[in-house]
Amino acid sequence: MRTLLFLLSSFSLLGALPQASLNTYDYEARLWRISTRTNSSDVTASSYRIATVFMLNIKRWGVRQCLVYCLPYQGTNLTACKMPLIHDVTGSHAAVVTSGFVAGDYSEATGLTGDGSSKFISLGFGMDTVGTFAHMSAYARATPTAAHHILIGANSSPNGNSYIYHNVVDDTVNGDMCSTASVNCKASDTGRIGLYMHSRTSTSNSVMYVNGVSVATDTVNEGVNPGAVVIFIHAWDNVGSPLLYTSRPISYADVGKAMNATQALNHYRAVQRKELSLNRAK
């Protein structure tokens, strides 16, 4: 009888717990925390839990297979911020290379803020490593600045541009992926904050998403494949030279395979929930 009562009480307790609490482990999140500590930094228990839930969500919602590199901008200091959560394309948890950033430019509460003139992150690989049909994304925590700037991108001439770019002349966001002309995904960028994502699903179709919603489509057949110039965040790698730096704070970025509309929405849901949990969502 006592055994039966114990089992019933245990069942009732489990039934009262949130579903997420029944599965709070992810091996990729664990490896990320271990690598961050090995790199002489740390991740708090709360931040680790948030990263774990993020990984569980993207796997549950069919997004994980689309990500080959993910920089969550989490951890106790700038050193931790440089550690990737997903690193399929590089094969290791090696820290990204930053140029110009100092400790005061980062906090987990705000992300990483550049100066619009000299600071950027180098991912160490080009879009050619990701694949012909790919995406890139970045989470901007402030509205566009009064200057041309790029959140993430590279120019792999003659293989064209791949970037998410703000044009201050007409206040638009522009998404390019393997473009060799001035044609791109273009939409108003007035007052926009949050997750920008550009996805190229075929040689004649690419879509610009903001916060999971399609805002522009490019159907011009570009006819080229991604190039090898290294991808920068907070600036644009113009065939080896950084240009168009942004001073907008960024708190998340990733690159990977192309996403369809459903995956793009689920991608945003997962990232936004992570940002909300860190109290830095916009």
CSV table of C-alpha atoms in Angstrom, one decimal:
chain,number,residue,atom,x,y,z
A,1,MET,CA,0.0,0.0,0.0
A,2,ARG,CA,2.8,2.4,0.9
A,3,THR,CA,4.5,1.6,-2.4
A,4,LEU,CA,1.3,2.4,-4.3
A,5,LEU,CA,0.9,5.7,-2.5
A,6,PHE,CA,4.5,6.6,-3.2
A,7,LEU,CA,4.1,5.9,-6.9
A,8,LEU,CA,0.9,7.9,-7.1
A,9,SER,CA,2.5,10.9,-5.3
A,10,SER,CA,5.5,10.7,-7.6
A,11,PHE,CA,3.3,10.6,-10.7
A,12,SER,CA,1.3,13.6,-9.4
A,13,LEU,CA,4.5,15.6,-8.8
A,14,LEU,CA,5.9,14.8,-12.3
A,15,GLY,CA,2.6,15.8,-13.8
A,16,ALA,CA,2.8,19.2,-12.2
A,17,LEU,CA,6.2,20.0,-13.6
A,18,PRO,CA,6.6,22.0,-16.8
A,19,GLN,CA,7.3,19.7,-19.8
A,20,ALA,CA,10.7,21.3,-20.5
A,21,SER,CA,11.9,20.3,-17.0
A,22,LEU,CA,11.6,16.6,-17.9
A,23,ASN,CA,14.3,17.0,-20.5
A,24,THR,CA,16.9,19.6,-19.5
A,25,TYR,CA,20.0,18.1,-21.0
A,26,ASP,CA,21.6,18.6,-24.4
A,27,TYR,CA,25.1,17.3,-25.1
A,28,GLU,CA,26.0,20.2,-27.5
A,29,ALA,CA,25.1,22.8,-24.9
A,30,ARG,CA,27.2,20.8,-22.3
A,31,LEU,CA,30.2,20.7,-24.7
A,32,TRP,CA,29.9,24.4,-25.2
A,33,ARG,CA,30.0,25.1,-21.5
A,34,ILE,CA,33.0,22.8,-21.0
A,35,SER,CA,34.9,24.4,-23.9
A,36,THR,CA,34.1,27.9,-22.5
A,37,ARG,CA,35.5,26.9,-19.2
A,38,THR,CA,38.6,25.3,-20.9
A,39,ASN,CA,39.1,28.7,-22.6
A,40,SER,CA,39.5,30.4,-19.2
A,41,SER,CA,36.0,31.8,-19.0
A,42,ASP,CA,32.6,30.6,-17.7
A,43,VAL,CA,28.9,30.4,-18.3
A,44,THR,CA,26.5,30.8,-15.4
A,45,ALA,CA,24.0,28.1,-14.5
A,46,SER,CA,21.2,30.2,-15.7
A,47,SER,CA,22.8,31.0,-19.1
A,48,TYR,CA,23.7,27.3,-19.5
A,49,ARG,CA,20.1,26.4,-18.9
A,50,ILE,CA,18.9,29.0,-21.5
A,51,ALA,CA,21.4,27.6,-24.1
A,52,THR,CA,20.2,24.1,-23.3
A,53,VAL,CA,16.5,25.0,-23.9
A,54,PHE,CA,17.5,26.8,-27.1
A,55,MET,CA,19.2,23.7,-28.4
A,56,LEU,CA,16.3,21.5,-27.4
A,57,ASN,CA,13.8,23.8,-29.2
A,58,ILE,CA,15.7,24.0,-32.5
A,59,LYS,CA,15.9,20.2,-32.5
A,60,ARG,CA,12.3,19.8,-31.7
A,61,TRP,CA,11.2,22.4,-34.3
A,62,GLY,CA,13.3,21.1,-37.2
A,63,VAL,CA,15.8,23.9,-37.3
A,64,ARG,CA,19.0,22.3,-36.0
A,65,GLN,CA,19.8,20.7,-39.3
A,66,CYS,CA,19.8,24.1,-40.9
A,67,LEU,CA,22.5,25.6,-38.6
A,68,VAL,CA,26.2,24.9,-39.2
A,69,TYR,CA,27.6,27.6,-37.0
A,70,CYS,CA,25.9,29.5,-34.2
A,71,LEU,CA,27.3,32.3,-31.9
A,72,PRO,CA,24.9,32.8,-29.0
A,73,TYR,CA,26.8,35.8,-27.5
A,74,GLN,CA,26.5,34.4,-24.0
A,75,GLY,CA,28.8,33.9,-21.0
A,76,THR,CA,30.4,36.0,-18.3
A,77,ASN,CA,32.8,38.0,-20.4
A,78,LEU,CA,34.1,38.8,-23.9
A,79,THR,CA,36.1,35.6,-23.9
A,80,ALA,CA,33.0,33.5,-23.3
A,81,CYS,CA,31.1,35.6,-25.9
A,82,LYS,CA,33.5,34.4,-28.6
A,83,MET,CA,32.7,30.7,-28.1
A,84,PRO,CA,30.3,29.1,-30.7
A,85,LEU,CA,27.4,26.9,-29.5
A,86,ILE,CA,27.3,25.1,-32.9
A,87,HIS,CA,30.4,24.6,-34.9
A,88,ASP,CA,29.7,21.9,-37.6
A,89,VAL,CA,31.6,23.8,-40.2
A,90,THR,CA,34.8,24.2,-38.2
A,91,GLY,CA,34.7,21.0,-36.3
A,92,SER,CA,35.8,22.5,-33.0
A,93,HIS,CA,34.7,24.9,-30.3
A,94,ALA,CA,37.6,27.3,-31.2
A,95,ALA,CA,36.8,30.9,-30.3
A,96,VAL,CA,36.0,33.3,-33.1
A,97,VAL,CA,38.6,36.0,-33.9
A,98,THR,CA,37.6,39.5,-32.8
A,99,SER,CA,39.2,42.7,-34.0
A,100,GLY,CA,39.2,45.8,-31.9
A,101,PHE,CA,36.6,44.7,-29.3
A,102,VAL,CA,37.5,45.3,-25.6
A,103,ALA,CA,36.0,43.8,-22.5
A,104,GLY,CA,33.6,46.8,-22.0
A,105,ASP,CA,32.0,46.3,-25.4
A,106,TYR,CA,30.3,43.1,-24.1
A,107,SER,CA,27.8,42.1,-21.4
A,108,GLU,CA,25.4,39.2,-21.5
A,109,ALA,CA,22.6,41.7,-20.7
A,110,THR,CA,23.2,43.7,-23.9
A,111,GLY,CA,25.3,41.6,-26.4
A,112,LEU,CA,28.3,43.0,-28.2
A,113,THR,CA,28.5,46.6,-29.4
A,114,GLY,CA,30.8,47.8,-32.1
A,115,ASP,CA,32.0,51.4,-32.9
A,116,GLY,CA,30.9,51.7,-36.5
A,117,SER,CA,34.5,52.1,-37.7
A,118,SER,CA,36.9,49.4,-36.6
A,119,LYS,CA,35.4,46.5,-34.7
A,120,PHE,CA,34.3,43.2,-36.2
A,121,ILE,CA,34.2,39.4,-35.7
A,122,SER,CA,35.7,37.0,-38.2
A,123,LEU,CA,34.1,33.5,-38.4
A,124,GLY,CA,37.1,32.0,-40.2
A,125,PHE,CA,35.3,30.4,-43.1
A,126,GLY,CA,33.3,31.5,-46.2
A,127,MET,CA,29.9,30.8,-47.5
A,128,ASP,CA,31.4,28.2,-49.9
A,129,THR,CA,31.9,26.0,-46.9
A,130,VAL,CA,28.2,26.2,-45.9
A,131,GLY,CA,26.8,25.3,-49.3
A,132,THR,CA,25.2,26.6,-52.5
A,133,PHE,CA,21.8,27.2,-50.8
A,134,ALA,CA,22.3,28.9,-47.5
A,135,HIS,CA,21.2,31.4,-44.9
A,136,MET,CA,22.8,33.9,-42.5
A,137,SER,CA,21.2,35.8,-39.6
A,138,ALA,CA,22.0,38.3,-36.9
A,139,TYR,CA,19.9,39.7,-34.0
A,140,ALA,CA,20.2,43.6,-33.8
A,141,ARG,CA,19.2,45.1,-30.5
A,142,ALA,CA,18.9,48.7,-31.7
A,143,THR,CA,17.2,50.5,-34.6
A,144,PRO,CA,19.3,51.3,-37.7
A,145,THR,CA,22.0,53.9,-37.3
A,146,ALA,CA,22.4,57.0,-39.6
A,147,ALA,CA,25.1,55.3,-41.7
A,148,HIS,CA,25.4,52.5,-44.2
A,149,HIS,CA,26.3,49.3,-42.3
A,150,ILE,CA,26.3,45.5,-42.5
A,151,LEU,CA,25.3,43.2,-39.7
A,152,ILE,CA,26.9,40.1,-41.3
A,153,GLY,CA,28.4,39.3,-44.7
A,154,ALA,CA,31.2,38.8,-47.2
A,155,ASN,CA,32.0,39.8,-50.7
A,156,SER,CA,33.5,36.9,-52.6
A,157,SER,CA,34.1,38.5,-56.0
A,158,PRO,CA,33.6,37.2,-58.6
A,159,ASN,CA,31.1,35.0,-56.7
A,160,GLY,CA,29.1,37.9,-55.5
A,161,ASN,CA,27.9,39.4,-52.3
A,162,SER,CA,26.3,37.6,-49.3
A,163,TYR,CA,25.2,40.1,-46.6
A,164,ILE,CA,22.5,41.7,-44.5
A,165,TYR,CA,22.9,45.4,-45.2
A,166,HIS,CA,21.2,48.7,-44.1
A,167,ASN,CA,21.1,51.4,-46.7
A,168,VAL,CA,20.7,54.8,-45.0
A,169,VAL,CA,19.8,56.6,-48.3
A,170,ASP,CA,16.4,55.0,-48.5
A,171,ASP,CA,16.3,53.4,-45.0
A,172,THR,CA,16.0,49.9,-46.3
A,173,VAL,CA,17.3,46.5,-45.3
A,174,ASN,CA,18.9,44.6,-48.1
A,175,GLY,CA,19.6,40.8,-48.3
A,176,ASP,CA,22.0,39.3,-50.8
A,177,MET,CA,23.3,35.8,-51.3
A,178,CYS,CA,25.6,35.2,-54.3
A,179,SER,CA,24.4,38.3,-56.0
A,180,THR,CA,26.6,39.7,-58.9
A,181,ALA,CA,24.3,42.7,-59.6
A,182,SER,CA,22.4,45.4,-57.7
A,183,VAL,CA,19.3,43.1,-57.5
A,184,ASN,CA,18.6,42.0,-53.9
A,185,CYS,CA,15.9,41.5,-51.3
A,186,LYS,CA,14.9,45.0,-50.2
A,187,ALA,CA,12.4,46.3,-47.7
A,188,SER,CA,11.8,49.2,-45.4
A,189,ASP,CA,14.1,49.1,-42.3
A,190,THR,CA,12.5,52.0,-40.4
A,191,GLY,CA,12.5,51.2,-36.7
A,192,ARG,CA,13.2,47.5,-37.1
A,193,ILE,CA,14.8,45.6,-34.2
A,194,GLY,CA,15.3,41.9,-33.8
A,195,LEU,CA,16.3,38.9,-35.9
A,196,TYR,CA,17.3,39.5,-39.5
A,197,MET,CA,17.7,36.4,-41.6
A,198,HIS,CA,18.4,36.0,-45.3
A,199,SER,CA,17.8,32.6,-47.0
A,200,ARG,CA,18.7,31.5,-50.5
A,201,THR,CA,16.6,28.4,-51.4
A,202,SER,CA,17.5,28.2,-55.1
A,203,THR,CA,19.5,30.1,-57.7
A,204,SER,CA,16.4,32.1,-58.5
A,205,ASN,CA,14.8,32.5,-55.1
A,206,SER,CA,16.0,34.2,-51.9
A,207,VAL,CA,14.0,35.6,-49.1
A,208,MET,CA,14.6,38.3,-46.4
A,209,TYR,CA,13.0,37.7,-43.1
A,210,VAL,CA,12.7,40.0,-40.1
A,211,ASN,CA,11.5,38.4,-36.9
A,212,GLY,CA,10.3,35.3,-38.7
A,213,VAL,CA,8.2,37.2,-41.3
A,214,SER,CA,9.1,37.5,-45.0
A,215,VAL,CA,9.6,41.1,-46.0
A,216,ALA,CA,11.2,40.8,-49.4
A,217,THR,CA,11.9,38.2,-52.1
A,218,ASP,CA,14.5,38.1,-55.0
A,219,THR,CA,13.6,35.8,-57.9
A,220,VAL,CA,16.5,36.9,-60.3
A,221,ASN,CA,18.6,33.9,-61.3
A,222,GLU,CA,22.1,34.9,-60.0
A,223,GLY,CA,23.8,31.9,-61.6
A,224,VAL,CA,26.8,31.8,-59.2
A,225,ASN,CA,27.8,29.9,-56.1
A,226,PRO,CA,29.1,31.1,-52.7
A,227,GLY,CA,32.7,32.2,-52.5
A,228,ALA,CA,35.5,31.6,-50.0
A,229,VAL,CA,35.9,35.1,-48.5
A,230,VAL,CA,35.6,34.8,-44.7
A,231,ILE,CA,32.3,35.9,-43.2
A,232,PHE,CA,32.4,38.9,-40.8
A,233,ILE,CA,29.9,40.0,-38.2
A,234,HIS,CA,29.5,43.7,-37.2
A,235,ALA,CA,31.0,44.5,-40.6
A,236,TRP,CA,31.4,43.3,-44.2
A,237,ASP,CA,34.5,41.4,-45.5
A,238,ASN,CA,35.1,43.0,-48.9
A,239,VAL,CA,37.5,40.5,-50.4
A,240,GLY,CA,39.7,40.6,-47.3
A,241,SER,CA,39.1,44.2,-46.2
A,242,PRO,CA,36.5,45.1,-43.5
A,243,LEU,CA,34.0,47.8,-44.6
A,244,LEU,CA,30.6,49.1,-43.6
A,245,TYR,CA,31.0,48.5,-39.8
A,246,THR,CA,27.9,48.6,-37.6
A,247,SER,CA,27.6,50.2,-34.2
A,248,ARG,CA,24.3,48.4,-33.5
A,249,PRO,CA,24.6,45.9,-30.6
A,250,ILE,CA,24.3,42.3,-31.8
A,251,SER,CA,23.3,39.5,-29.5
A,252,TYR,CA,23.0,36.4,-31.7
A,253,ALA,CA,24.3,35.3,-35.2
A,254,ASP,CA,24.3,32.1,-37.2
A,255,VAL,CA,24.9,30.7,-40.7
A,256,GLY,CA,23.8,27.5,-42.3
A,257,LYS,CA,21.6,25.8,-44.9
A,258,ALA,CA,18.7,27.5,-46.5
A,259,MET,CA,15.4,27.6,-44.6
A,260,ASN,CA,11.8,27.5,-45.8
A,261,ALA,CA,9.1,29.8,-44.3
A,262,THR,CA,8.2,27.3,-41.6
A,263,GLN,CA,11.8,26.8,-40.5
A,264,ALA,CA,12.4,30.6,-40.6
A,265,LEU,CA,9.4,31.2,-38.2
A,266,ASN,CA,10.6,28.4,-35.9
A,267,HIS,CA,14.1,29.7,-36.0
A,268,TYR,CA,12.9,33.1,-34.9
A,269,ARG,CA,10.7,31.5,-32.1
A,270,ALA,CA,13.7,29.7,-30.7
A,271,VAL,CA,16.1,32.7,-30.9
A,272,GLN,CA,13.5,35.1,-29.5
A,273,ARG,CA,12.7,32.8,-26.5
A,274,LYS,CA,16.4,32.6,-25.8
A,275,GLU,CA,16.7,36.4,-25.9
A,276,LEU,CA,13.6,36.8,-23.8
A,277,SER,CA,15.1,34.5,-21.2
A,278,LEU,CA,18.3,36.6,-21.1
A,279,ASN,CA,16.1,39.8,-20.7
A,280,ARG,CA,17.6,41.3,-23.9
A,281,ALA,CA,14.8,40.6,-26.5
A,282,LYS,CA,13.5,43.4,-28.6
